[in-house]
Amino acid sequence: MSRFFATGSDSESEESSSADEITPKAPGTTLKQSLLLSDDEEDTKRVVRSAKDKRFEELTNLIKTIRNAMKIRDMAKCLEEFEQLCRAFLKSKNIVDKEGVPSFYIRLLADLEDYLNQLWEDKDGKKKMNKNNAKALSTLRQKIRKYNRDFETEIAAYKETSLLHDRNCSTASEILCLHPKDESSSSGEDDDDDDDDEGWSGESKESDSESSDGEAKRQSMAESFLKTGSDKGEIKKLSKRRDKAKARKHIEEEEEDGGEEVEGGWEKVKYGVPLVKEKPKMFAKGTEINTTVVVKKLNEILQARGKKGTDRAAQIELLHALAAIAAEHNLGQGILVKIKFNIIASLYDYNPNLAAFMKADMWKKCLECIDELLDILFENNNIFIGENIAEDSENLAVSDQPFRVRGCVLTLVERMDEEFTKIMQNTDPHSQEYVDNLKDEGRVCGIVDRLLTYLENKGSTEEICRVYLRRIMHTYYKFDYKAHRRSLGLQGETKSEQDQEESEGEDSALIMDRLCKFIYAKDRTDRIRTCAILCHIYHHALHSRWYQARDLMLMSHLQDNIHHSDPPVQILYNRTMVQLGICAFRQGMIKDAHNALLDIQSSGRAKELLGQGLLMRNMQERNAEQEKIEKRRQVPFHMHINLELLECVYLVSAMLLEIPYMAAHEFDARRRMISKQFHHQLRVGERQPLLGPPESMREHVVAASKAMKMGDWRTCHSFIINEKMNSKVWDLFPETQRVREMLVRKIQEESLRTYLFTYSSVYDSISMEILSEMFQLEMPTVHSIISKMIINEELMASLDQPTQTVVMHRTEPTSLQNMALQLAEKLGSLVENNERVFDLKQGVYGGYFNRGVPRSHASAPP
Amino acid sequence: MASRKELSSVSSSGMASTGGTLDSPVKQVQIEGLVVMKIIKHYQEEGQGSEVVQGVLLGLVVDDRLEITNCFPFPQHTEDDADFDEVQYQMEMMRSLRHVNIDHLHVGWYQSTYYGSFVSRALLDSQFSYQHAIEESVVLIYDPIKTAQGSLSLKAYRLTPKLMEICKEKDFTPEGLKKASIGFENMFEEVPIVIKNSHLINVLMWELEDKSTVADKHELLNLSSSNHLEKSLQLLMDRVDDMSQEIVKYNTYSRNLSKQQQQKHQYLQRRQQENAQRQSRGEAPLPEEDMSKLFKPPQPPPRMDSLLIAGQINNYCQNVKEFTSQNLGKLFMAEALQGQN
């Protein structure tokens, strides 16, 4: 196809044709070509065989339609055509009798039967079929079974040979080479088997050579033929004929591709007429090209849109051609904009189902188109576009009035953005391809930015809100290194180009602030505002503005009603919460960090909740449909939050909270776990029969916890902050050093607390100086920590100011006493329960417990 | 019931208060020193921590006295040999022992215990099957921890005839137990134990006692108590928790029952009223309906478990009581000694 577009071939046509060729690679082509070939050779050899030719052509045409119908699973059509085929076959009975059953006919029968059986087996597919199709399928199956009985031997032979051909193509080609000689020697009388042979040879040739290869083969064949013929004149004739046949083949191919297309007028366009000359074909010669005509044509094209069997690639082509025509005739920007709208729309339409993503070149084209569209819009201030402009009130002609075009750029851009997300979702994140795709992000952002400036002038508030949200969505998850450096006062030393690029423009924080505040003020749909708030919080948190982020979160009251929003928003919420928690951790607010992360981590499904991957659940729980939906919700890889970092932050904050708590409440029966997950990790660590040096992040945390339990902060520190953990976790933070310092400090403080809880019973008094030395903390800190503990009644002690010592009071009950207290409590509840039984029993029953319950046996322990 | 006996080699004194009034065929258990040694050895070698060791007692009945003359251990159960045939093992052991002229009559079994926790369903079931098959069989409970503290603890128990009957009928409903008037106190009966040695061994014992240093006997005077007490308390608390649960279960049951009874009552009344009305109108009364089908009584919770728990709690309490009284004595003694110095 592309060859015939030679002149007009921009990348699109080539692409579209190649895309076309992918689909019909099925047996159809091979058959057709073999058939054509046979025709071809017949032509060369014999001139008078028209009856047979005619019949066979009829058959082949029918077969082709059947194959097409098979491809699109149109059973009704299949059935219809098959019946016709049978009739046609009967008609050509006398020829068949003479020639034998043509091989292509047998092949179709065999293939069709296989195909039907396969369809029949495919229970799911059958269910999805509509009623008509399903009915047709069953009837057709019946019919072909009956019908094939007559050709049993031939079909069997075919199947055998097709296998054989697969195996040894070499022999096949040998036959091929021999064949022409054979033919030349044989005269007209042995036409019959000759013809049969051809059928096979052609096929065999095709089987080892795909469409393009076939040509070369044919060439060689022609040469061999040439030798025998040894007539120069014949060569010419031959080659000419071959060309003709080739052309015919292509026509047929075309027909196959665009078989259902009704626009008869343009078939000629495809016939290989150069694109420039296409205009007169598109419109009848001499027609004056004006706006109305173009619009009419446009509508004509668009009518085919969405119909079954419409060649979408061709449609895009046509639209492009139309745009070119419109541009050439200076029909004004209005019509151009309109056509552009439609081109983009049909680009989006190219993929029939929602799950598939755009191919790279389509995507590039789409971006270009949108860019061009925006160019036009920027250049021409007098174009009004809007969704609400009715079709008939459009003003596309060049006149004094401004253009009025129906359509919405915003929707197109939003769709583009979604397509981008889809492309990112469907690319392997660890490949170069992903990086390449990600480079388009800049363009996408650029388009969004341009649209933003455009709409700021022209759009309604609602539209502005929407485009702002798009902008926000492209900004919120990016760390603003430039602003970060600026805040550190490290201007000047831009290291790479990228940095330089980034250092232009305003701070992302300011942008976020401006855009979000606009949305807060103006937006009327709840969803956009929610998203904006969440993104704003995320952005704050990402840049360690903890208080702003927290205040915004608390003020928005999102925690209360987030459960009512749709899953993507919930995912965003989860992401925000996680980011908030990590931010709190960086700021040293361990408790806040723990609380923020608790919900996500305790479920054990962090991956799923953050939209960063599907969990392998038992499959019956979700069907394919749900899985598709879930897949569509996934966050692209470049926006992911590192899960290991998340877990590590959570576990470390849990450790800092839990270990002192555990030490303080060692004997408390009603002790609550602060973090179940942390305890789980501890248990896993304990269950290990052999404890080697820690490997994973979790093991490190567990080992550190154990050290902390003993109040050994140095070991704890070395487990939490070391080479491995740095590379795994801590280096992922923007301000690594500061975070590490904070962590060391926290570890020292909490270790001190743990130490005091655990070992206070063995001390009568302890000098604060020694404590400060032990934990490498300054005296005032130690003093304040101990004072806090005393005030909170966690530590029964008092401070002796002159000697700087802590004097223990020893009012804590011993473990035995604790135990006794607990027992007393339990017995109390037991008695209560028993009394209740007794109350109930009185009167009704004789009182089974009259003889006394073990109540009396609660002997008081010493 | 479980009054404790200090068992020295000749202790036949301090019999249980209930011991004399036993209405079972066995009124006394006489154990060979050998058996005691074997049991202790078995635990030392195989039992660790809370693991329990078990074995078979061999002997014969003389009048109302059960003489246990030998025993052999059961191998420890592991998951690997699930197809281990206990019965065959026993039979073969007994046959082999018979070949070397040892008493081969099966008269019960022994089991070690962990802080006195042995009153369980498993023990009840197996002792029931023993006693059902061999009337005079007893279960010997050996407490290694108490023994380690300086006083040998070995007790023989049998199920009371009442409990035997209940177990036979498998009727553990509240009513059933009530009718049998069985409580945790009279589930098991303790049979007094006498350890008998040959005269030669007695002589040797005397000699050994003379020779042994004072330090060997000091185990008895150990003052530290909290560890043992804590453990006992922990176990006691667990049981109390179980008991609470049982009571709650029972409570729900009885509440449901009474609720249903009320409903039934109301239903009957309504029906009577309706019938009266119909009668006044001269219509035929409503047909009788099966009450039990309309109101299915709730499934009563089995009470045996709570009985066992009660028994176990009682056991723990006895232990604690005994232990503390001894310890108090020791503490006073120590105080007095200290005061003197």
Coordinates of N, CA and C in Angstrom, one line a residue, chain A residues 815-816 819-820 822-823 826-827 829-830 833-834 836-837 840-841 844-849 851-854 857-862, chain B residues 174-175 177-178 181-184 226 229-230 233-234 236-237 240-241 243-244 247-248 250-251 254-255 257 303 307 310 314 317 324:
Chain A
S815 N 7.4 -8.0 90.4 CA 6.7 -8.7 89.4 C 5.7 -9.6 90.0
L816 N 6.1 -10.2 91.2 CA 5.1 -11.1 91.9 C 3.9 -10.3 92.3
M819 N 1.7 -9.5 89.5 CA 1.0 -10.7 89.2 C -0.2 -10.9 90.1
A820 N 0.0 -10.8 91.4 CA -1.0 -10.9 92.3 C -2.1 -10.0 92.1
Q822 N -2.9 -8.6 89.3 CA -3.6 -9.0 88.1 C -4.6 -10.1 88.4
L823 N -4.1 -11.1 89.2 CA -4.9 -12.2 89.5 C -6.2 -11.7 90.3
K826 N -8.6 -10.4 87.9 CA -9.2 -11.4 87.1 C -10.3 -12.1 87.9
L827 N -9.9 -12.4 89.2 CA -10.9 -13.1 90.0 C -12.1 -12.2 90.2
S829 N -13.4 -10.2 88.1 CA -14.3 -10.3 87.0 C -15.0 -11.7 87.0
L830 N -14.2 -12.6 87.4 CA -14.8 -14.0 87.4 C -16.0 -14.0 88.4
N833 N -19.0 -12.3 86.8 CA -19.6 -13.2 85.9 C -20.5 -14.2 86.6
N834 N -19.9 -14.8 87.6 CA -20.6 -15.8 88.3 C -21.9 -15.3 88.9
R836 N -23.6 -13.0 87.9 CA -24.6 -12.8 86.9 C -25.4 -14.1 86.6
V837 N -24.6 -15.1 86.5 CA -25.3 -16.4 86.3 C -26.3 -16.7 87.5
L840 N -29.5 -14.8 87.3 CA -30.3 -15.4 86.3 C -31.0 -16.6 86.8
K841 N -30.3 -17.4 87.5 CA -30.7 -18.7 87.9 C -31.8 -18.6 89.0
V844 N -35.6 -19.7 88.6 CA -35.8 -20.5 87.4 C -35.2 -21.9 87.7
Y845 N -34.0 -21.9 88.0 CA -33.4 -23.2 88.2 C -33.1 -23.4 89.7
G846 N -32.8 -24.6 90.0 CA -32.5 -24.9 91.4 C -31.2 -24.3 91.8
G847 N -30.4 -24.0 90.9 CA -29.1 -23.4 91.3 C -28.0 -24.4 91.3
Y848 N -27.5 -24.7 90.2 CA -26.5 -25.7 90.0 C -25.3 -25.3 90.8
F849 N -25.1 -24.0 90.9 CA -23.9 -23.6 91.5 C -24.0 -23.4 93.0
R851 N -23.6 -25.2 95.3 CA -22.6 -25.8 96.1 C -21.3 -25.0 96.1
G852 N -21.4 -23.9 95.5 CA -20.2 -23.0 95.6 C -19.3 -23.1 94.4
V853 N -18.9 -22.0 94.0 CA -18.0 -21.9 92.8 C -16.6 -21.8 93.2
P854 N -15.7 -22.0 92.4 CA -14.3 -21.9 92.8 C -13.9 -20.5 93.3
H857 N -11.7 -20.3 96.2 CA -10.4 -20.9 96.1 C -9.4 -19.8 95.7
A858 N -9.9 -18.6 95.6 CA -8.9 -17.6 95.2 C -8.1 -17.3 96.4
S859 N -7.2 -18.1 96.7 CA -6.3 -17.9 97.8 C -5.4 -16.7 97.6
A860 N -5.4 -15.9 98.6 CA -4.6 -14.7 98.5 C -3.1 -15.0 98.4
P861 N -2.4 -14.6 97.4 CA -1.0 -14.9 97.4 C -0.3 -13.9 98.4
P862 N 0.9 -14.3 98.8 CA 1.6 -13.5 99.8 C 1.9 -12.1 99.2
Chain B
P174 N -25.4 -29.7 81.9 CA -25.6 -29.2 83.3 C -26.5 -30.1 84.1
E175 N -27.6 -30.5 83.5 CA -28.5 -31.3 84.2 C -27.9 -32.6 84.6
L177 N -24.8 -33.4 85.1 CA -23.8 -33.3 86.2 C -24.5 -33.0 87.5
K178 N -25.6 -32.2 87.4 CA -26.3 -31.8 88.6 C -27.0 -33.1 89.2
S181 N -24.8 -35.0 91.0 CA -24.2 -34.2 92.1 C -22.7 -34.4 92.2
I182 N -22.1 -34.1 91.1 CA -20.7 -34.2 91.1 C -20.1 -32.8 91.0
G183 N -19.1 -32.5 91.8 CA -18.4 -31.3 91.7 C -16.9 -31.5 91.5
F184 N -16.2 -30.4 91.4 CA -14.8 -30.7 91.1 C -14.1 -31.4 92.3
S226 N 10.0 -16.4 94.8 CA 9.2 -15.7 93.9 C 9.1 -16.4 92.5
L229 N 6.5 -19.1 92.6 CA 5.2 -18.5 92.9 C 4.7 -17.8 91.6
E230 N 5.6 -17.1 91.0 CA 5.2 -16.4 89.8 C 4.6 -17.4 88.7
L233 N 1.3 -18.6 89.7 CA 0.3 -17.6 89.5 C 0.0 -17.4 88.1
Q234 N 1.0 -17.4 87.3 CA 0.7 -17.3 85.8 C -0.2 -18.4 85.4
L236 N -2.2 -20.1 87.1 CA -3.5 -20.0 87.8 C -4.3 -18.9 87.1
M237 N -3.6 -17.9 86.7 CA -4.4 -16.8 86.0 C -4.9 -17.3 84.7
V240 N -8.0 -19.2 85.4 CA -9.1 -18.3 85.8 C -9.7 -17.6 84.6
D241 N -8.8 -17.3 83.6 CA -9.4 -16.7 82.4 C -10.3 -17.7 81.7
M243 N -11.8 -20.1 83.0 CA -13.0 -20.2 83.8 C -14.0 -19.1 83.5
S244 N -13.5 -17.9 83.4 CA -14.4 -16.8 83.1 C -15.1 -17.0 81.8
I247 N -17.8 -19.5 82.1 CA -19.0 -18.9 82.8 C -19.8 -18.0 81.9
V248 N -19.0 -17.2 81.1 CA -19.8 -16.4 80.1 C -20.6 -17.2 79.2
Y250 N -21.8 -20.1 79.7 CA -22.9 -20.7 80.4 C -24.0 -19.6 80.6
N251 N -23.5 -18.5 80.9 CA -24.4 -17.3 81.1 C -25.3 -17.1 79.9
S254 N -27.8 -19.8 79.5 CA -29.0 -19.8 80.3 C -29.9 -18.6 80.0
R255 N -29.3 -17.5 79.6 CA -30.1 -16.4 79.2 C -31.0 -16.7 78.0
L257 N -31.9 -19.6 77.1 CA -32.9 -20.6 77.5 C -34.1 -19.9 78.2
R303 N -20.3 -29.1 80.4 CA -19.8 -28.5 81.6 C -18.6 -29.2 82.1
L307 N -15.7 -28.0 84.9 CA -15.4 -28.8 86.1 C -13.9 -29.1 86.2
A310 N -12.0 -26.1 87.2 CA -12.2 -25.8 88.6 C -11.3 -26.7 89.4
N314 N -8.3 -25.5 91.7 CA -8.2 -26.0 93.1 C -6.8 -26.5 93.4
C317 N -4.3 -23.9 93.7 CA -4.4 -23.1 94.9 C -3.8 -23.9 96.1
T324 N 3.4 -21.5 100.1 CA 3.6 -20.3 100.9 C 3.7 -20.6 102.3

